[in-house]
mmCIF file of C-alpha atoms in Angstrom:
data_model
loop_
_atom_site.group_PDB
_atom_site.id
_atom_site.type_symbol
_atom_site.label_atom_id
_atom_site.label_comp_id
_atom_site.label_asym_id
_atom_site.label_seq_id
_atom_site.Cartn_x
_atom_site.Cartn_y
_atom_site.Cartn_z
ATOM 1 C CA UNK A 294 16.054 9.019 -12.229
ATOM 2 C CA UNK A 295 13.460 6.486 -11.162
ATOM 3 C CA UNK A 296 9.886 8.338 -10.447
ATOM 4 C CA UNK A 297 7.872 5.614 -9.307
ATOM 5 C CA UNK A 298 6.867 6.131 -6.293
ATOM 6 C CA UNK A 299 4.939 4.181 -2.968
ATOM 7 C CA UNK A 300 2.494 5.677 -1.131
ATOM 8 C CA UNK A 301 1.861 3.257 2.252
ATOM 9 C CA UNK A 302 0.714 2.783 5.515
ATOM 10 C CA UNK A 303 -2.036 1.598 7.765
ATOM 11 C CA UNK A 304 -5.338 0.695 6.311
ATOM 12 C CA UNK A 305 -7.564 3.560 6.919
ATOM 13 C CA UNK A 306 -4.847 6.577 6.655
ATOM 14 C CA UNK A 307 -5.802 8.508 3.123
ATOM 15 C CA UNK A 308 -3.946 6.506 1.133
ATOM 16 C CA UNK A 309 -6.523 6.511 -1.501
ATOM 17 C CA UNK A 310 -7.794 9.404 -1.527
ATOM 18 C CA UNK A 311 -4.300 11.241 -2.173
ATOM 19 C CA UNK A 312 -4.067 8.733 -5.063
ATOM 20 C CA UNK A 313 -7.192 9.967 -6.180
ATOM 21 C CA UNK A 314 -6.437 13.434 -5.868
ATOM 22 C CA UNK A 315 -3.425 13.271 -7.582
ATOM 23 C CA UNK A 316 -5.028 11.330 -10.450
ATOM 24 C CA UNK A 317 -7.207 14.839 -10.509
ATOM 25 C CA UNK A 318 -4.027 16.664 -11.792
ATOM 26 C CA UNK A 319 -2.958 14.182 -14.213
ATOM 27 C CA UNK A 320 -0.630 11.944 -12.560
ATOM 28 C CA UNK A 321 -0.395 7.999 -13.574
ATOM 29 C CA UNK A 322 -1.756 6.310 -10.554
ATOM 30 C CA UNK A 323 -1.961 2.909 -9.792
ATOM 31 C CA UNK A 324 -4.660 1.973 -7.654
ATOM 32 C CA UNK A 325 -4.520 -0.615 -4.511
ATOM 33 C CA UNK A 326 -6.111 -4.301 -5.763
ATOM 34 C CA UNK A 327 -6.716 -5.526 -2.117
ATOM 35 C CA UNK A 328 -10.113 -4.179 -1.448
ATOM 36 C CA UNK A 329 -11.279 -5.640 -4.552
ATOM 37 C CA UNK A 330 -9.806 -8.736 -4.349
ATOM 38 C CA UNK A 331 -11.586 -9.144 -0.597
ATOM 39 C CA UNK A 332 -14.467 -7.572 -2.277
ATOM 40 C CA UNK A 333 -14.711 -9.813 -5.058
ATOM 41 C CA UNK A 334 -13.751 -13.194 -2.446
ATOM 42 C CA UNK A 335 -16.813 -12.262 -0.436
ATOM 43 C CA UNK A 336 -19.427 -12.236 -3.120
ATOM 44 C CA UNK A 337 -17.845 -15.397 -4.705
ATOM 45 C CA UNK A 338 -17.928 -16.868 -1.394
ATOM 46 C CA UNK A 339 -13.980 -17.668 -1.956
ATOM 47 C CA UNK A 340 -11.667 -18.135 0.596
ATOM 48 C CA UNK A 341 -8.451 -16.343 -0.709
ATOM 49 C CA UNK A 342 -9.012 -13.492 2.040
ATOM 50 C CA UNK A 343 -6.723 -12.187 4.573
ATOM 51 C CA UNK A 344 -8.466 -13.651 7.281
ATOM 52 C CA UNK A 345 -9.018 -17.178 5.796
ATOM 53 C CA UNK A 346 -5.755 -18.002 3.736
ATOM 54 C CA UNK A 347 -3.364 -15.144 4.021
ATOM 55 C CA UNK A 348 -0.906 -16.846 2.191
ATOM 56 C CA UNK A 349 -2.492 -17.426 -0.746
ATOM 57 C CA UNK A 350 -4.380 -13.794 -0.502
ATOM 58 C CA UNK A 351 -1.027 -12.205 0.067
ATOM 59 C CA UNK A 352 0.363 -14.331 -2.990
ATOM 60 C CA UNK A 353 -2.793 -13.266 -5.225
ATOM 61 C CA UNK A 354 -1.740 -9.789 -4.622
ATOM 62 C CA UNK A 355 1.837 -9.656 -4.502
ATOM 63 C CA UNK A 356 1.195 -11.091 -8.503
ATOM 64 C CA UNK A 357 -1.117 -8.280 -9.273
ATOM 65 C CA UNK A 358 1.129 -5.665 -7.803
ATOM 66 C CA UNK A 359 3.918 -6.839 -10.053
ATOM 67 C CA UNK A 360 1.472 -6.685 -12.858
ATOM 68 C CA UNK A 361 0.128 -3.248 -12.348
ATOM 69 C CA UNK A 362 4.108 -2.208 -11.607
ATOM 70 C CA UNK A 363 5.381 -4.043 -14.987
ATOM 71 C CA UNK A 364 2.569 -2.654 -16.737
ATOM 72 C CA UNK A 365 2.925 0.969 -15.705
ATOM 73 C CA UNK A 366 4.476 3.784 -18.248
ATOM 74 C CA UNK A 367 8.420 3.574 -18.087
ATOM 75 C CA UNK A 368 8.574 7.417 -18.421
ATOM 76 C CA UNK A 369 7.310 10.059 -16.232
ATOM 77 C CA UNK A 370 5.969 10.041 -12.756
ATOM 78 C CA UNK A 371 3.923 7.527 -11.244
ATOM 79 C CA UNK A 372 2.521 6.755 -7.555
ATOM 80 C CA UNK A 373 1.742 3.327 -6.326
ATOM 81 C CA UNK A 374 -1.020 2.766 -3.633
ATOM 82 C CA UNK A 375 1.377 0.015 -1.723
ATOM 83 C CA UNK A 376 4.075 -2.165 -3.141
ATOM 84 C CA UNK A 377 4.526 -5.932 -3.278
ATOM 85 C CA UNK A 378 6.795 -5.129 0.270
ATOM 86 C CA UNK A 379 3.199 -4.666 2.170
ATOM 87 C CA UNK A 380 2.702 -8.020 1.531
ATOM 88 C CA UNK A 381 6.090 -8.637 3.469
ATOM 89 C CA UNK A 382 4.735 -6.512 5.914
ATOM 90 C CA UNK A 383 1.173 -8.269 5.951
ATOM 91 C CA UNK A 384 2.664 -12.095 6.527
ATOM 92 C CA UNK A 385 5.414 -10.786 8.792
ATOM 93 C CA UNK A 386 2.995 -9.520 11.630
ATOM 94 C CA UNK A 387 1.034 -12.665 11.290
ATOM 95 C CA UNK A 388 4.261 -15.066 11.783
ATOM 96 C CA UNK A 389 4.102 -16.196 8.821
ATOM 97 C CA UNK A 390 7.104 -16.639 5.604
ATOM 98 C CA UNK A 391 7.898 -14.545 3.157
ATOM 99 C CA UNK A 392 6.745 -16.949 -0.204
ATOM 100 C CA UNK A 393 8.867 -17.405 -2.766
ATOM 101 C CA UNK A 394 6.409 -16.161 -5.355
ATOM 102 C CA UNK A 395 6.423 -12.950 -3.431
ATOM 103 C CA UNK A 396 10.207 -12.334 -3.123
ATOM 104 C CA UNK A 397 9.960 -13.244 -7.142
ATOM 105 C CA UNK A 398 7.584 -10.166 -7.319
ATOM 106 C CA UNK A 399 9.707 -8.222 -4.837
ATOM 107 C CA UNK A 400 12.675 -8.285 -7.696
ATOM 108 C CA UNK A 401 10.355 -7.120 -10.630
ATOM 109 C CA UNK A 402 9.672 -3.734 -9.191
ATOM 110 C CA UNK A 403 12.453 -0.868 -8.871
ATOM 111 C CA UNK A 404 11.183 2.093 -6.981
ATOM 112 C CA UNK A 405 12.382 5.589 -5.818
ATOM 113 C CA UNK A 406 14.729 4.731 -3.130
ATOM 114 C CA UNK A 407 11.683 7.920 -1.417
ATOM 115 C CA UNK A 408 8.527 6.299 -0.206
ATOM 116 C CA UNK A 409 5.332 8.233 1.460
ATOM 117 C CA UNK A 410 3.516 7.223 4.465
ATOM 118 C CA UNK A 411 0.434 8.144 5.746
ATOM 119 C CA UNK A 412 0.036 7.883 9.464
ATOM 120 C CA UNK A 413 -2.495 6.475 11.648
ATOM 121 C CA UNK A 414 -5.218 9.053 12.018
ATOM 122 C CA UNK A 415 -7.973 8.090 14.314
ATOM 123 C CA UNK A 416 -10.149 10.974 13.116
ATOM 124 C CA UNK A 417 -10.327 9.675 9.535
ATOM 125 C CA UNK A 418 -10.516 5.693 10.472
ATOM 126 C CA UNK A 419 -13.538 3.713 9.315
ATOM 127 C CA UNK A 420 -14.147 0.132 9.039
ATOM 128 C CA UNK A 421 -16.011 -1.797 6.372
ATOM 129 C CA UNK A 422 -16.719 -4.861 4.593
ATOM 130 C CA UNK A 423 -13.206 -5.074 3.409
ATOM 131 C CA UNK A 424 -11.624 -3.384 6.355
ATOM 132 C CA UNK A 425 -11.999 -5.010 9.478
ATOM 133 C CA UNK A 426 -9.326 -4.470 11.345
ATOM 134 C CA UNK A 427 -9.469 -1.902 14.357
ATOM 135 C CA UNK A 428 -7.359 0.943 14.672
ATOM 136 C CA UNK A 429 -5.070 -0.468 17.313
ATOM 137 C CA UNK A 430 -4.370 -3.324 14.514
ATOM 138 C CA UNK A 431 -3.941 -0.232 11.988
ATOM 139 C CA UNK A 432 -1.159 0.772 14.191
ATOM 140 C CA UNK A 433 0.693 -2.431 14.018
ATOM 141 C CA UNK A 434 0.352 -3.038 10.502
ATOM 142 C CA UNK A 435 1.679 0.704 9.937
ATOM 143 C CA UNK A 436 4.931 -0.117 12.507
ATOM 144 C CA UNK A 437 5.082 -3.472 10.037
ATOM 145 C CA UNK A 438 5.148 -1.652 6.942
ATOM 146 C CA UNK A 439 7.598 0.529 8.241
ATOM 147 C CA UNK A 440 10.202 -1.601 8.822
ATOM 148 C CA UNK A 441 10.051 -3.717 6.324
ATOM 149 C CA UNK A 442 10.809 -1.024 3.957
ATOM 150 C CA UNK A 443 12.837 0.732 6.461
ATOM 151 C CA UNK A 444 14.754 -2.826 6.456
ATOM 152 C CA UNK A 445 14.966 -2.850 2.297
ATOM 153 C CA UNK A 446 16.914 0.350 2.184
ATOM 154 C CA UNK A 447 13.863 2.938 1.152
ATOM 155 C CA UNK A 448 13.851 6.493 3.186
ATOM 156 C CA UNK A 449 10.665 6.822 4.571
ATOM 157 C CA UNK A 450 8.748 10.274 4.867
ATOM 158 C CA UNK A 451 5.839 10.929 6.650
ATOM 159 C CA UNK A 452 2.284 12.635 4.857
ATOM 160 C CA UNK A 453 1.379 15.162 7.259
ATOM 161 C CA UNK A 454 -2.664 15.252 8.210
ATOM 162 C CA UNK A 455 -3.567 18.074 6.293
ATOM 163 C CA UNK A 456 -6.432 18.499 4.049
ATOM 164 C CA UNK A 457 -6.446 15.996 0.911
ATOM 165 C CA UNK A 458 -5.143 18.692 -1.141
ATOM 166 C CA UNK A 459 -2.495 19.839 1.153
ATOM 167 C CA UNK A 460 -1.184 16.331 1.542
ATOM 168 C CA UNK A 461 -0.818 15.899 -2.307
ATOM 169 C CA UNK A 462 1.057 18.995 -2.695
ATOM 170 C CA UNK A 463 3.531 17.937 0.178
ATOM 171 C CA UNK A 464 4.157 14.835 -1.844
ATOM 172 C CA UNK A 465 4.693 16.591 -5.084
ATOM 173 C CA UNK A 466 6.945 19.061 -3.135
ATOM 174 C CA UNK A 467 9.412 16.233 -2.059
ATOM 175 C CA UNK A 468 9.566 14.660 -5.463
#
Protein backbone atom coordinates (compact mmCIF):
# COMPACT_ATOMS: atom_id res chain seq x y z
CA UNK A 1 0.00 0.00 0.00
CA UNK A 2 1.34 3.39 -0.98
CA UNK A 3 1.82 5.74 2.33
CA UNK A 4 2.89 8.83 0.89
CA UNK A 5 0.80 11.18 1.55
CA UNK A 6 -0.19 15.24 0.53
CA UNK A 7 -1.02 17.58 2.87
CA UNK A 8 -2.51 20.92 0.79
CA UNK A 9 -4.37 23.87 0.65
CA UNK A 10 -4.39 27.61 0.80
CA UNK A 11 -1.30 29.42 1.80
CA UNK A 12 -1.76 30.38 5.33
CA UNK A 13 -3.97 27.21 6.59
CA UNK A 14 -1.41 25.09 9.06
CA UNK A 15 0.00 23.27 6.59
CA UNK A 16 3.34 23.53 8.13
CA UNK A 17 2.92 23.41 11.26
CA UNK A 18 1.06 19.87 11.15
CA UNK A 19 4.17 18.85 9.15
CA UNK A 20 6.11 19.99 11.87
CA UNK A 21 4.23 18.41 14.45
CA UNK A 22 4.19 15.28 12.97
CA UNK A 23 7.96 15.39 12.36
CA UNK A 24 7.77 15.68 16.48
CA UNK A 25 6.58 11.99 16.58
CA UNK A 26 8.89 10.64 14.13
CA UNK A 27 7.27 10.75 10.89
CA UNK A 28 9.41 11.36 7.47
CA UNK A 29 8.30 14.74 6.41
CA UNK A 30 9.04 16.55 3.52
CA UNK A 31 8.99 20.10 3.86
CA UNK A 32 7.38 22.80 1.27
CA UNK A 33 10.49 24.48 -0.99
CA UNK A 34 8.34 27.54 -2.08
CA UNK A 35 8.96 29.90 0.71
CA UNK A 36 12.53 29.39 0.33
CA UNK A 37 12.79 29.55 -3.09
CA UNK A 38 10.82 33.22 -2.90
CA UNK A 39 12.98 33.73 0.05
CA UNK A 40 16.13 33.02 -1.50
CA UNK A 41 14.83 35.09 -5.14
CA UNK A 42 14.37 38.17 -2.99
CA UNK A 43 17.76 38.42 -1.41
CA UNK A 44 19.41 37.45 -4.78
CA UNK A 45 17.36 40.01 -6.31
CA UNK A 46 16.19 37.12 -8.92
CA UNK A 47 13.21 37.16 -10.72
CA UNK A 48 12.03 33.44 -10.66
CA UNK A 49 9.08 34.49 -8.18
CA UNK A 50 5.48 33.91 -8.44
CA UNK A 51 4.71 37.30 -9.08
CA UNK A 52 7.45 38.04 -11.70
CA UNK A 53 7.81 34.75 -13.85
CA UNK A 54 5.37 32.20 -12.61
CA UNK A 55 6.26 29.94 -15.13
CA UNK A 56 9.57 29.52 -14.57
CA UNK A 57 8.96 29.74 -10.52
CA UNK A 58 6.30 27.12 -10.88
CA UNK A 59 8.84 25.03 -13.12
CA UNK A 60 11.75 25.58 -10.42
CA UNK A 61 9.48 23.96 -8.01
CA UNK A 62 7.61 21.42 -9.69
CA UNK A 63 11.62 19.98 -10.24
CA UNK A 64 12.32 20.19 -6.59
CA UNK A 65 9.11 18.54 -5.60
CA UNK A 66 9.97 15.60 -7.79
CA UNK A 67 13.33 15.62 -6.18
CA UNK A 68 12.31 15.68 -2.59
CA UNK A 69 9.41 12.90 -3.75
CA UNK A 70 12.15 10.60 -5.66
CA UNK A 71 14.40 11.08 -2.89
CA UNK A 72 12.08 10.17 -0.05
CA UNK A 73 12.31 6.54 1.84
CA UNK A 74 10.35 3.88 -0.33
CA UNK A 75 9.13 2.21 2.93
CA UNK A 76 7.03 3.51 5.64
CA UNK A 77 4.93 6.56 5.97
CA UNK A 78 5.64 9.82 4.69
CA UNK A 79 3.68 13.32 4.38
CA UNK A 80 4.34 15.82 1.70
CA UNK A 81 3.74 19.62 2.35
CA UNK A 82 2.07 20.01 -1.39
CA UNK A 83 2.69 17.99 -4.49
CA UNK A 84 3.97 18.91 -7.94
CA UNK A 85 -0.25 19.13 -8.72
CA UNK A 86 -0.18 22.69 -6.70
CA UNK A 87 1.80 23.85 -9.28
CA UNK A 88 -1.16 22.80 -11.68
CA UNK A 89 -3.22 24.49 -9.40
CA UNK A 90 -0.88 27.69 -9.14
CA UNK A 91 -0.66 28.31 -13.23
CA UNK A 92 -4.27 27.23 -13.69
CA UNK A 93 -5.81 30.23 -11.65
CA UNK A 94 -3.44 32.54 -13.35
CA UNK A 95 -4.51 31.37 -17.07
CA UNK A 96 -1.67 30.10 -17.69
CA UNK A 97 -0.41 26.17 -19.28
CA UNK A 98 0.38 23.39 -17.64
CA UNK A 99 4.49 23.04 -18.82
CA UNK A 100 5.66 20.14 -20.04
CA UNK A 101 8.45 19.91 -17.50
CA UNK A 102 5.74 19.93 -14.92
CA UNK A 103 3.44 17.18 -16.31
CA UNK A 104 7.08 15.26 -16.60
CA UNK A 105 7.25 15.78 -12.74
CA UNK A 106 3.53 15.06 -12.36
CA UNK A 107 4.39 11.24 -13.63
CA UNK A 108 7.41 10.73 -11.20
CA UNK A 109 5.36 10.89 -8.07
CA UNK A 110 2.71 8.08 -7.03
CA UNK A 111 0.73 9.09 -4.02
CA UNK A 112 -2.05 7.69 -1.71
CA UNK A 113 -5.01 7.93 -3.88
CA UNK A 114 -6.06 10.02 0.23
CA UNK A 115 -4.90 13.58 0.30
CA UNK A 116 -5.39 16.20 3.41
CA UNK A 117 -6.52 19.66 3.17
CA UNK A 118 -6.38 22.32 5.39
CA UNK A 119 -9.05 24.93 5.01
CA UNK A 120 -9.04 28.55 4.86
CA UNK A 121 -8.96 29.82 8.41
CA UNK A 122 -9.09 33.52 8.75
CA UNK A 123 -8.14 33.35 12.43
CA UNK A 124 -4.74 31.78 11.73
CA UNK A 125 -3.93 33.88 8.31
CA UNK A 126 -0.82 36.05 8.22
CA UNK A 127 1.01 37.58 5.47
CA UNK A 128 4.74 38.00 4.99
CA UNK A 129 7.62 38.52 2.87
CA UNK A 130 6.93 35.36 1.04
CA UNK A 131 3.21 35.40 1.43
CA UNK A 132 1.51 38.11 -0.07
CA UNK A 133 -1.47 37.13 -1.12
CA UNK A 134 -4.73 38.14 0.89
CA UNK A 135 -7.05 35.81 2.25
CA UNK A 136 -9.74 36.25 -0.35
CA UNK A 137 -6.81 35.07 -2.90
CA UNK A 138 -6.14 32.16 -0.22
CA UNK A 139 -9.61 31.13 -0.95
CA UNK A 140 -9.20 30.82 -4.62
CA UNK A 141 -6.02 29.17 -4.64
CA UNK A 142 -7.58 26.56 -2.03
CA UNK A 143 -10.90 26.06 -4.60
CA UNK A 144 -7.78 25.65 -7.34
CA UNK A 145 -6.02 23.10 -5.52
CA UNK A 146 -9.04 21.35 -4.99
CA UNK A 147 -9.98 20.58 -8.17
CA UNK A 148 -7.15 19.94 -9.69
CA UNK A 149 -6.63 17.02 -7.53
CA UNK A 150 -10.24 16.45 -7.26
CA UNK A 151 -9.86 16.33 -11.28
CA UNK A 152 -6.65 13.68 -11.03
CA UNK A 153 -8.68 11.09 -9.23
CA UNK A 154 -7.33 11.75 -5.38
CA UNK A 155 -10.25 11.73 -2.51
CA UNK A 156 -9.92 14.73 -0.76
CA UNK A 157 -10.50 15.07 3.15
CA UNK A 158 -10.74 18.00 5.00
CA UNK A 159 -8.22 18.88 8.41
CA UNK A 160 -10.62 20.08 10.82
CA UNK A 161 -9.45 23.52 12.83
CA UNK A 162 -8.52 22.02 15.89
CA UNK A 163 -5.51 22.58 17.89
CA UNK A 164 -2.09 21.59 16.03
CA UNK A 165 -2.08 18.47 17.90
CA UNK A 166 -5.61 17.55 17.35
CA UNK A 167 -5.26 18.07 13.63
CA UNK A 168 -2.23 15.65 13.44
CA UNK A 169 -3.96 12.98 15.20
CA UNK A 170 -7.06 13.30 12.79
CA UNK A 171 -4.61 12.73 9.99
CA UNK A 172 -2.95 9.78 11.54
CA UNK A 173 -6.49 8.47 12.36
CA UNK A 174 -7.50 8.34 8.59
CA UNK A 175 -4.30 6.74 7.47
Amino acid sequence: MNQKYIITGGPGTGKTSIINELKKRGFNCIDEVSREIIADQIQRGGTILPWENQIAFENKIANLRAKQYLSSAVNGICFFDRSVLDCVAYLKLSNLKTTPEIINNIKKCNFNSTVFYTPIWEEIYKNDNERKEDIEMSTKIQQNILETYTSEGYKLIEIPKFAITERANFILSKI
